[in-house]
Coordinates of C-alpha atoms in Angstrom, one line a residue:
X1 CA 6.1 -31.1 54.5
X2 CA 5.7 -27.3 54.5
X3 CA 7.6 -24.9 52.4
X4 CA 8.4 -21.4 53.7
X5 CA 7.5 -18.4 51.5
X6 CA 5.2 -20.5 49.3
X7 CA 2.7 -18.4 47.4
X8 CA -0.3 -19.1 49.7
X9 CA -3.2 -17.0 51.0
X10 CA -5.4 -17.8 54.0
X11 CA -8.7 -18.2 52.3
X12 CA -10.7 -16.8 55.3
X13 CA -8.9 -13.5 54.8
X14 CA -8.5 -13.4 51.0
X15 CA -11.0 -15.2 48.9
X16 CA -9.7 -13.2 45.8
X17 CA -6.1 -13.2 45.1
X18 CA -6.3 -10.0 43.0
X19 CA -9.6 -8.2 43.9
X20 CA -10.4 -5.4 41.5
X21 CA -10.4 -2.0 43.2
X22 CA -12.9 0.8 42.6
X23 CA -12.1 3.4 39.9
X24 CA -9.7 6.0 41.1
X25 CA -8.2 3.8 43.8
X26 CA -4.5 3.9 44.3
X27 CA -4.5 0.1 44.2
X28 CA -5.2 0.1 40.4
X29 CA -1.4 0.5 40.0
X30 CA -0.6 -2.7 41.8
X31 CA -3.7 -4.5 40.5
X32 CA -2.4 -4.2 37.0
X33 CA 1.2 -4.8 38.0
X34 CA 0.7 -8.0 40.0
X35 CA -1.5 -9.5 37.3
X36 CA 1.4 -8.9 34.9
X37 CA 4.0 -10.7 37.0
X38 CA 3.3 -14.3 35.8
X39 CA 4.0 -13.3 32.2
X40 CA 7.3 -11.7 33.3
X41 CA 8.3 -14.7 35.4
X42 CA 7.7 -17.1 32.5
X43 CA 10.2 -15.1 30.4
X44 CA 13.2 -16.0 32.5
X45 CA 15.2 -19.3 32.3
X46 CA 14.7 -20.6 35.8
X47 CA 16.9 -23.7 35.6
X48 CA 20.0 -23.3 37.7
X49 CA 21.9 -25.9 35.6
X50 CA 21.3 -24.1 32.4
X51 CA 23.9 -22.0 30.6
X52 CA 21.3 -19.3 30.2
X53 CA 20.0 -19.3 33.8
X54 CA 18.7 -15.8 34.5
X55 CA 18.2 -14.9 30.8
X56 CA 14.9 -13.1 30.2
X57 CA 15.1 -13.4 26.4
X58 CA 12.8 -16.3 25.8
X59 CA 13.3 -16.1 22.0
X60 CA 17.0 -16.9 22.7
X61 CA 17.0 -19.5 25.5
X62 CA 13.7 -21.3 24.9
X63 CA 12.5 -20.9 21.3
X64 CA 16.1 -20.5 20.1
X65 CA 15.0 -18.4 17.1
X66 CA 17.7 -15.7 17.7
X67 CA 21.5 -16.1 17.8
X68 CA 22.2 -13.7 20.7
X69 CA 20.4 -12.6 23.9
X70 CA 18.7 -9.2 23.9
X71 CA 20.2 -7.2 26.8
X72 CA 17.1 -4.9 27.1
X73 CA 15.1 -7.9 28.5
X74 CA 17.3 -8.0 31.6
X75 CA 15.3 -4.9 32.9
X76 CA 12.6 -7.4 33.6
X77 CA 14.4 -8.1 36.9
X78 CA 13.1 -4.9 38.5
X79 CA 9.4 -5.8 38.7
X80 CA 10.4 -9.0 40.4
X81 CA 12.6 -7.2 42.8
X82 CA 9.9 -4.7 43.7
X83 CA 7.4 -7.5 44.2
X84 CA 9.8 -9.3 46.5
X85 CA 10.7 -6.2 48.6
X86 CA 7.4 -4.3 48.9
X87 CA 4.2 -5.5 50.7
X88 CA 1.8 -4.3 48.0
X89 CA -1.9 -5.0 48.7
X90 CA -2.6 -8.7 47.9
X91 CA 1.1 -9.3 46.9
X92 CA 1.5 -13.1 46.8
X93 CA 5.1 -12.6 45.8
X94 CA 6.3 -10.6 48.8
X95 CA 9.5 -12.1 50.3
X96 CA 9.5 -15.1 47.9
X97 CA 13.0 -16.4 48.1
X98 CA 12.8 -18.0 44.7
X99 CA 11.9 -14.6 43.2
X100 CA 15.0 -13.1 44.9
X101 CA 17.1 -15.8 43.4
X102 CA 15.8 -15.2 39.9
X103 CA 16.5 -11.4 40.2
X104 CA 20.1 -12.2 41.2
X105 CA 20.5 -14.7 38.4
X106 CA 19.3 -12.2 35.9
X107 CA 22.0 -9.7 37.0
X108 CA 24.6 -12.5 36.9
X109 CA 23.5 -13.4 33.3
X110 CA 23.9 -9.8 32.2
X111 CA 27.3 -9.7 33.9
X112 CA 28.3 -12.8 31.9
X113 CA 27.1 -11.6 28.5
X114 CA 28.1 -7.9 28.6
X115 CA 30.9 -7.0 26.3
X116 CA 34.4 -6.5 27.8
X117 CA 34.1 -2.8 27.4
X118 CA 30.8 -2.7 29.3
X119 CA 28.5 -2.3 26.4
X120 CA 25.6 -4.6 25.5
X121 CA 23.3 -5.4 22.5
X122 CA 19.7 -5.0 21.7
X123 CA 18.7 -5.9 18.2
X124 CA 21.9 -7.3 16.7
X125 CA 25.4 -8.5 17.8
X126 CA 27.9 -5.8 18.6
X127 CA 25.2 -3.1 18.5
X128 CA 26.5 -1.5 21.7
X129 CA 23.0 0.0 22.2
X130 CA 22.7 2.9 24.6
X131 CA 18.9 2.3 25.0
X132 CA 19.3 -1.4 26.2
X133 CA 22.3 -0.3 28.3
X134 CA 20.5 2.4 30.3
X135 CA 17.2 0.5 30.7
X136 CA 18.9 -2.6 32.0
X137 CA 21.6 -0.9 34.0
X138 CA 19.0 1.2 35.9
X139 CA 16.8 -1.9 36.5
X140 CA 19.7 -4.0 37.8
X141 CA 21.2 -1.3 40.0
X142 CA 17.7 -0.5 41.4
X143 CA 17.1 -4.2 42.0
X144 CA 20.4 -4.4 43.9
X145 CA 19.2 -1.6 46.1
X146 CA 15.8 -3.1 46.6
X147 CA 17.2 -6.4 47.6
X148 CA 19.9 -4.8 49.8
X149 CA 22.6 -7.0 48.3
X150 CA 26.2 -7.1 49.3
X151 CA 28.0 -8.4 46.2
X152 CA 31.4 -6.7 45.5
X153 CA 31.6 -8.6 42.1
X154 CA 28.3 -7.1 41.0
X155 CA 29.4 -3.6 42.1
X156 CA 32.4 -4.1 39.8
X157 CA 30.1 -5.1 37.0
X158 CA 28.0 -1.9 37.6
X159 CA 31.2 0.1 37.5
X160 CA 32.0 -1.5 34.1
X161 CA 28.6 -0.5 32.8
X162 CA 29.0 3.0 34.2
X163 CA 32.4 3.4 32.7
X164 CA 31.1 2.6 29.2
X165 CA 28.3 5.2 29.7
X166 CA 30.9 7.9 30.7
X167 CA 32.6 7.6 27.3
X168 CA 29.8 6.8 24.9
X169 CA 26.5 8.2 23.5
X170 CA 24.3 7.5 20.5
X171 CA 23.4 9.2 17.2
X172 CA 19.9 10.7 16.9
X173 CA 18.0 12.8 19.4
X174 CA 16.1 10.5 21.8
X175 CA 15.7 12.6 25.0
X176 CA 14.3 9.7 27.0
X177 CA 17.5 7.7 26.5
X178 CA 19.6 10.7 27.8
X179 CA 17.3 11.1 30.8
X180 CA 17.6 7.4 31.6
X181 CA 21.4 7.5 31.2
X182 CA 21.5 10.3 33.8
X183 CA 19.3 8.1 36.1
X184 CA 21.4 4.9 35.6
X185 CA 24.7 6.7 36.3
X186 CA 23.2 8.2 39.4
X187 CA 22.4 4.7 40.7
X188 CA 26.0 3.6 40.0
X189 CA 27.1 6.7 41.9
X190 CA 24.9 5.8 44.9
X191 CA 26.3 2.2 45.0
X192 CA 29.9 3.1 44.5
X193 CA 30.3 6.6 45.9
X194 CA 32.5 7.4 42.9
X195 CA 32.0 11.1 41.9
X196 CA 32.9 10.2 38.3
X197 CA 29.4 8.7 37.9
X198 CA 27.8 11.7 39.5
X199 CA 29.5 14.0 37.0
X200 CA 28.5 11.7 34.2
X201 CA 24.9 11.8 35.5
X202 CA 25.0 15.6 35.4
X203 CA 26.4 15.5 31.9
X204 CA 23.4 13.5 30.6
X205 CA 21.0 15.6 32.7
X206 CA 22.3 18.7 31.0
X207 CA 21.9 17.2 27.5
X208 CA 18.4 16.2 28.4
X209 CA 17.4 19.7 29.5
X210 CA 19.1 21.3 26.5
X211 CA 16.8 19.2 24.3
X212 CA 13.7 20.6 25.9
X213 CA 11.9 23.1 23.7
X214 CA 10.4 26.3 25.0
X215 CA 6.9 24.8 24.5
X216 CA 7.8 22.2 27.1
X217 CA 8.4 19.1 25.0
X218 CA 11.5 17.0 24.7
X219 CA 13.0 16.2 21.3
X220 CA 12.4 12.6 20.0
X221 CA 14.1 12.3 16.7
X222 CA 12.2 14.9 14.5
X223 CA 9.8 16.4 17.0
X224 CA 7.5 16.0 19.9
X225 CA 6.2 12.6 20.9
X226 CA 3.8 12.9 23.9
X227 CA 4.3 9.2 24.6
X228 CA 8.0 9.2 25.0
X229 CA 7.7 12.6 26.6
X230 CA 5.9 10.8 29.5
X231 CA 8.9 8.5 29.7
X232 CA 11.3 11.4 30.0
X233 CA 9.1 12.9 32.8
X234 CA 9.2 9.5 34.6
X235 CA 13.0 9.1 34.3
X236 CA 13.8 12.7 35.3
X237 CA 11.2 12.4 38.2
X238 CA 13.0 9.3 39.5
X239 CA 16.3 11.2 39.2
X240 CA 14.9 14.1 41.2
X241 CA 13.5 11.8 43.8
X242 CA 17.0 10.4 44.4
X243 CA 19.1 13.5 44.0
X244 CA 16.8 16.3 45.0
X245 CA 18.3 18.3 42.2
X246 CA 16.4 21.6 42.0
X247 CA 17.5 22.1 38.4
X248 CA 14.9 19.5 37.4
X249 CA 11.8 21.0 38.9
X250 CA 11.0 23.9 36.5
X251 CA 11.7 21.8 33.4
X252 CA 9.5 19.0 34.7
X253 CA 6.7 21.4 35.5
X254 CA 6.8 22.7 31.9
X255 CA 6.9 19.1 30.7
X256 CA 3.9 18.2 32.7
X257 CA 1.8 21.1 31.4
X258 CA 2.6 20.0 27.8
X259 CA 1.6 16.4 28.6
X260 CA -1.8 17.5 29.9
X261 CA -3.0 18.5 26.4
X262 CA -2.5 14.9 25.2
X263 CA -4.4 13.1 28.0
X264 CA -7.7 12.7 26.1
X265 CA -11.0 13.1 27.8
X266 CA -11.7 9.4 27.7
X267 CA -8.4 8.6 29.6
X268 CA -6.4 7.5 26.6
X269 CA -3.1 9.2 26.0
X270 CA -0.9 10.2 23.0
X271 CA -1.0 8.6 19.5
X272 CA 0.1 8.7 15.9
X273 CA 0.3 12.5 15.9
X274 CA 3.5 12.2 17.8
X275 CA 6.9 12.1 16.1
X276 CA 7.4 8.4 17.0
X277 CA 3.7 7.2 16.9
X278 CA 3.7 6.0 20.5
X279 CA 0.9 5.7 23.2
X280 CA 3.4 5.5 26.1
X281 CA 2.2 6.6 29.5
X282 CA 4.3 6.3 32.6
X283 CA 2.4 7.5 35.7
X284 CA 5.3 7.5 38.2
X285 CA 6.7 10.8 37.1
X286 CA 3.4 12.5 37.6
X287 CA 3.0 11.1 41.1
X288 CA 6.5 12.4 41.9
X289 CA 5.6 15.9 40.5
X290 CA 2.2 16.0 42.2
X291 CA 3.5 18.1 45.2
X292 CA 4.7 20.7 42.7
X293 CA 1.9 20.6 40.2
X294 CA -1.8 20.3 40.4
X295 CA -1.8 19.4 36.7
X296 CA 0.4 16.4 37.4
X297 CA -2.0 15.2 40.1
X298 CA -5.0 15.6 37.8
X299 CA -3.2 13.6 35.0
X300 CA -2.4 10.8 37.5
X301 CA -5.9 10.9 38.8
X302 CA -7.4 10.6 35.3
X303 CA -5.2 7.6 34.7
X304 CA -6.5 5.9 37.9
X305 CA -10.1 6.8 37.2
X306 CA -10.4 6.3 33.5
X307 CA -7.3 4.8 31.8
X308 CA -6.8 1.7 34.0
X309 CA -10.4 0.8 35.1
X310 CA -11.8 1.3 31.6
X311 CA -8.9 -0.3 29.7
X312 CA -8.2 3.0 27.9
X313 CA -4.5 2.6 28.6
X314 CA -2.2 1.4 25.9
X315 CA -1.2 -2.3 25.8
X316 CA 2.3 -3.2 24.9
X317 CA 2.6 -6.7 26.3
X318 CA 4.8 -8.5 23.8
X319 CA 7.9 -10.5 24.9
X320 CA 10.3 -7.5 24.5
X321 CA 8.3 -4.7 26.1
X322 CA 5.9 -6.2 28.7
X323 CA 7.9 -5.0 31.7
X324 CA 8.4 -1.3 30.9
X325 CA 5.3 0.0 32.6
X326 CA 5.0 -2.7 35.2
X327 CA 7.7 -1.4 37.5
X328 CA 6.6 2.1 36.9
X329 CA 3.1 1.2 38.2
X330 CA 4.7 -0.3 41.3
X331 CA 6.8 2.8 41.9
X332 CA 3.7 5.0 41.3
X333 CA 1.8 3.1 44.0
X334 CA 4.7 3.6 46.5
X335 CA 4.9 7.3 45.7
X336 CA 1.2 8.0 45.4
X337 CA 0.5 11.6 46.4
X338 CA -2.5 11.6 48.8
X339 CA -3.7 15.1 48.1
X340 CA -5.8 14.7 44.9
X341 CA -7.1 17.5 42.7
X342 CA -9.9 15.9 40.7
X343 CA -9.8 14.7 37.1
X344 CA -8.1 16.7 34.4
X345 CA -11.4 17.0 32.4
X346 CA -13.1 18.6 35.4
X347 CA -10.8 21.6 35.1
X348 CA -10.7 22.1 31.3
X349 CA -12.8 24.7 29.6
X350 CA -13.0 25.0 25.7
X351 CA -9.7 26.2 24.3
X352 CA -7.5 26.2 21.2
X353 CA -3.8 25.6 21.7
X354 CA -1.2 25.7 18.9
X355 CA 2.3 24.4 19.6
X356 CA 3.9 26.0 16.6
X357 CA 7.4 24.5 17.0
X358 CA 5.9 21.0 17.5
X359 CA 3.4 21.5 14.7
X360 CA 0.5 20.4 16.9
X361 CA -2.9 21.9 17.3
X362 CA -5.2 20.9 20.2
X363 CA -8.8 22.1 20.3
X364 CA -11.5 21.4 22.8
X365 CA -15.1 22.4 22.3
X366 CA -18.2 21.3 24.3
X367 CA -18.6 18.6 21.7
X368 CA -15.2 17.1 21.0
X369 CA -11.4 17.1 21.7
X370 CA -9.2 17.1 18.6
X371 CA -5.5 17.0 18.0
X372 CA -4.1 17.8 14.6
X373 CA -0.5 17.2 13.6
X374 CA 0.3 19.6 10.8
X375 CA 3.9 18.7 10.9
X376 CA 2.9 15.1 9.9
X377 CA 0.7 16.1 6.9
X378 CA -2.5 16.5 8.8
X379 CA -2.8 13.5 11.1
X380 CA -6.1 14.0 13.0
X381 CA -7.5 12.3 16.1
X382 CA -10.8 13.2 17.7
X383 CA -12.2 12.1 21.1
X384 CA -14.9 12.7 23.6
X385 CA -15.5 11.4 27.1
X386 CA -16.9 8.2 25.7
X387 CA -13.9 7.2 23.6
X388 CA -12.2 7.8 20.3
X389 CA -14.5 9.3 17.6
X390 CA -12.3 9.6 14.6
X391 CA -8.7 8.7 13.7
X392 CA -7.0 9.8 10.5
X393 CA -3.3 9.1 9.9
X394 CA -3.3 10.5 6.4
X395 CA -3.4 9.6 2.8
X396 CA -1.9 6.3 1.5
X397 CA -1.7 5.3 -2.1
X398 CA -0.3 2.2 -3.9
X399 CA 1.1 2.3 -7.4
X400 CA 1.2 -0.4 -10.1
X401 CA 4.8 -1.1 -9.2
X402 CA 3.8 -1.9 -5.6
X403 CA 5.2 1.2 -4.1
X404 CA 3.3 2.8 -1.2
X405 CA 3.1 6.5 -0.9
X406 CA 2.2 8.3 2.4
X407 CA 1.5 11.8 3.6
X408 CA 2.1 11.2 7.3
X409 CA 5.9 11.6 7.7
X410 CA 7.3 14.5 9.7
X411 CA 8.4 17.1 7.2
X412 CA 8.7 20.8 6.4
X413 CA 5.2 21.1 4.8
X414 CA 3.6 24.3 3.6
X415 CA 1.1 25.3 6.3
X416 CA -1.7 27.8 6.5
X417 CA -3.0 28.6 9.9
X418 CA -6.0 30.8 10.7
X419 CA -7.0 30.4 14.3
X420 CA -9.7 33.1 14.1
X421 CA -11.6 31.2 11.4
X422 CA -10.5 27.8 12.6
X423 CA -9.0 27.0 9.2
X424 CA -5.9 24.9 8.7
X425 CA -4.2 23.4 5.7
X426 CA -1.1 21.5 4.9
X427 CA 0.5 20.8 1.5
X428 CA 3.6 18.8 0.6
X429 CA 5.2 15.9 -1.2
X430 CA 4.1 12.3 -0.5
X431 CA 7.0 10.0 0.5
X432 CA 7.6 6.4 0.0
X433 CA 6.8 4.0 2.8
X434 CA 9.8 1.9 3.6
X435 CA 9.3 -1.6 5.0
X436 CA 12.5 -3.5 4.6
X437 CA 12.0 -7.1 5.7
X438 CA 14.6 -9.7 6.6
X439 CA 15.5 -12.6 4.4
X440 CA 18.1 -15.4 4.7
X441 CA 20.4 -13.6 2.3
X442 CA 20.0 -10.3 4.0
X443 CA 20.6 -11.8 7.4
X444 CA 23.8 -13.5 6.3
X445 CA 25.1 -10.2 4.9
X446 CA 23.9 -8.2 7.9
X447 CA 25.6 -10.6 10.4
X448 CA 28.7 -10.3 8.3
X449 CA 28.6 -6.6 8.7
X450 CA 27.9 -7.0 12.5
X451 CA 30.9 -9.2 13.0
X452 CA 33.3 -7.0 10.9
X453 CA 32.5 -3.3 10.4
X454 CA 30.0 -3.3 13.3
X455 CA 32.3 -4.9 15.7
X456 CA 34.7 -1.9 15.5
X457 CA 32.3 0.9 14.5
X458 CA 28.8 0.2 15.9
X459 CA 28.0 4.0 15.6
X460 CA 28.3 3.8 11.8
X461 CA 25.9 0.8 11.6
X462 CA 23.4 2.6 13.8
X463 CA 23.5 5.8 11.7
X464 CA 22.9 3.7 8.5
X465 CA 19.9 1.9 10.1
X466 CA 18.5 5.1 11.4
X467 CA 18.6 6.7 8.0
X468 CA 17.0 3.6 6.3
X469 CA 14.4 2.8 8.9
X470 CA 13.5 6.1 10.7
X471 CA 14.6 9.5 9.5
X472 CA 15.0 8.9 5.7
X473 CA 12.2 10.3 3.6
X474 CA 12.5 9.3 -0.1
X475 CA 10.1 11.8 -1.6
X476 CA 8.0 11.4 -4.7
X477 CA 6.7 13.9 -7.3
X478 CA 3.1 13.3 -6.0
X479 CA 1.7 16.2 -4.1
X480 CA -1.0 16.2 -1.5
X481 CA -3.1 18.8 0.2
X482 CA -5.3 18.5 3.3
X483 CA -7.7 21.1 4.7
X484 CA -9.5 21.2 8.0
X485 CA -12.1 23.6 9.3
X486 CA -13.0 23.4 13.0
X487 CA -16.5 24.4 14.0
X488 CA -17.9 24.3 17.5
X489 CA -19.9 21.1 16.9
X490 CA -18.1 19.5 13.9
X491 CA -15.0 19.4 11.8
X492 CA -14.8 19.6 8.0
X493 CA -12.1 17.8 6.2
X494 CA -11.0 17.8 2.6
X495 CA -8.1 16.2 0.8
X496 CA -6.6 16.2 -2.7
X497 CA -3.7 14.5 -4.6
X498 CA -1.8 15.8 -7.6
X499 CA 0.1 13.1 -9.5
X500 CA 0.4 15.1 -12.7
X501 CA 4.2 14.7 -12.6
X502 CA 4.1 11.0 -11.9
X503 CA 3.2 8.7 -14.9
X504 CA 2.4 5.6 -12.8
X505 CA -1.0 4.0 -12.4
X506 CA -2.5 3.9 -8.9
X507 CA -4.2 0.6 -7.7
X508 CA -5.2 1.5 -4.1
X509 CA -6.1 4.6 -2.2
X510 CA -7.1 5.0 1.5
X511 CA -7.0 7.1 4.6
X512 CA -5.6 5.0 7.5
X513 CA -6.7 5.2 11.1
X514 CA -3.5 3.9 12.7
X515 CA -0.9 3.8 9.9
X516 CA 2.8 4.4 10.6
X517 CA 5.8 4.2 8.3
X518 CA 8.9 4.6 10.5
X519 CA 10.5 1.9 12.6
X520 CA 9.8 2.5 16.3
X521 CA 9.9 -0.5 18.6
X522 CA 7.2 0.8 20.9
X523 CA 4.7 1.9 18.2
X524 CA 2.0 -0.3 16.6
X525 CA 0.7 -1.3 20.0
X526 CA -2.9 -1.3 21.1
X527 CA -5.2 1.6 22.1
X528 CA -8.9 1.6 21.3
X529 CA -8.5 4.1 18.4
X530 CA -6.7 1.4 16.5
X531 CA -10.0 -0.4 15.9
X532 CA -11.5 2.6 14.0
X533 CA -11.8 1.2 10.4
X534 CA -9.6 2.6 7.7
X535 CA -11.4 4.7 5.1
X536 CA -11.0 3.0 1.7
X537 CA -11.4 5.3 -1.3
X538 CA -11.8 3.0 -4.4
X539 CA -14.3 5.3 -6.0
X540 CA -11.6 8.0 -6.5
X541 CA -8.9 5.8 -8.1
X542 CA -10.4 6.0 -11.6
X543 CA -10.3 9.8 -11.5
X544 CA -6.8 9.9 -10.2
X545 CA -5.5 7.6 -13.0
X546 CA -7.5 9.4 -15.8
X547 CA -6.8 13.0 -14.7
X548 CA -3.6 12.4 -12.6
X549 CA -5.2 14.3 -9.8
X550 CA -8.2 13.9 -7.6
X551 CA -10.1 15.9 -5.0
X552 CA -11.8 13.9 -2.3
X553 CA -15.0 15.6 -1.5
X554 CA -15.5 17.3 1.9
X555 CA -16.6 15.0 4.8
X556 CA -17.7 16.0 8.2
X557 CA -17.0 14.7 11.6
X558 CA -20.0 15.2 13.9
X559 CA -19.9 14.0 17.4
X560 CA -22.8 12.0 18.8
X561 CA -23.5 10.0 21.9
X562 CA -21.8 7.0 20.4
X563 CA -18.3 6.6 18.9
X564 CA -18.4 6.5 15.1
X565 CA -16.3 6.0 12.0
X566 CA -16.5 7.7 8.6
X567 CA -18.4 6.3 5.6
X568 CA -16.2 5.1 2.7
X569 CA -18.9 5.3 0.0
X570 CA -20.7 8.6 -0.1
X571 CA -19.2 11.4 -2.1
X572 CA -20.0 13.9 0.7
X573 CA -19.3 11.7 3.6
X574 CA -21.0 12.6 6.9
X575 CA -20.1 10.8 10.0
X576 CA -22.7 10.6 12.8

């Protein structure tokens, strides 16, 4: 018996199902994407007789460790729809009828579990989360378009989703969500022809553009986050592609120029110097912008030459996030701009660039590429073409009452900037690191709030959680100071702590390489720099406790042919 559309290759034509392309080849987009599809397919409930048929939240339908399905996961339908509809190179999934059935089932499951008002949940019941709403609405409407469906009932469902977006927004400034809302509503407009959704798309577009700073970056909570910035470029780029809205071109060109400073010479991108600590990189927006910007082309080419082949890209492949960049890779392949302009690093001479509003310094010399976040208390990352050299996410200290103090939160620190001498310093108060963890008692109380107050005022619950987990900064009386001197061939660093107004004893002191202290779902992922060891400072704890202040002697970062990490023992540490 033969089965049509089975996943089979003729061996004489394809001995490798996923042959690895050469560096720089357009097929790197689909090579990565197609290898990710089995993981995405395993996430969905594929049993037609199951109550959760079409659910992508494996924690809910399979492990049963959660008490509601996460609506964000339903965006996983889009990679499957693109694999079904597009004859990508070596695409074993093209025109697979089972794949098409699963995409439709996923939309139907979202239809069944969406609240009556059109909202949906991400992290807790009755959250009515804008982020999960726009991600999944875009993915489902785009999948509907890709599959060329004719389902009036699903169109009514998309109207319901669109109607909720027309009347709701979220607290906090997350530009990428506003950009995605504009894109999702535009898709609903395409499918329904209803001008209300077009006007709603324009409304979110205008909010997005109003949150772009003169320096080119989009606001993400308290500042610039180059990772999420690339997401906003991708979402606005997709919107331009559909709408041909000329209002988007100049803001996107400015945004691309800002991004270029955070594509490191080894092909990695972004990091803990951003306001939300992410390594996001979405290439599709840069391919879309390539006809308008040589810089966009060079960024995309660097990604294809270095980031993907050398595994310099970030990895965020857990059960909740593993689809985000997969459909973006597929779309980047489809919209690949054939006229290339070389790699970004081939066109960069030494420079010093200071984004004053963002609090970010970027410096390139013949020996290193450094990014210093003064707004985050002196977070420093250093690279060369061979990879990460040094990663410093600030001072961390632990007291005898088990409180953790950090210097790396975004704040209004006292800064001294001398570009001519290459000298920079930052001084401020250390803050407590919050890490509230769930417990049975807390979960009972939280669910009680979800089902009572939260059911009728989700906005209030979100504001409280944002204050506790993200924007709140309980400051201490402990002060810190960090100083940096940038020379052509090395960087000098020095730090000090003043705890004279705090009577507690300190039990641990260190400089982290990848430490973060705010809740961001897409942070704490993997990039090579996370493997740079932390710098323990046990030799300075005695002085800190006896004198209530300590100065950590100067250490130097000296690039060499190999990546390196700082010593944690010498009083005058030299790294080479």
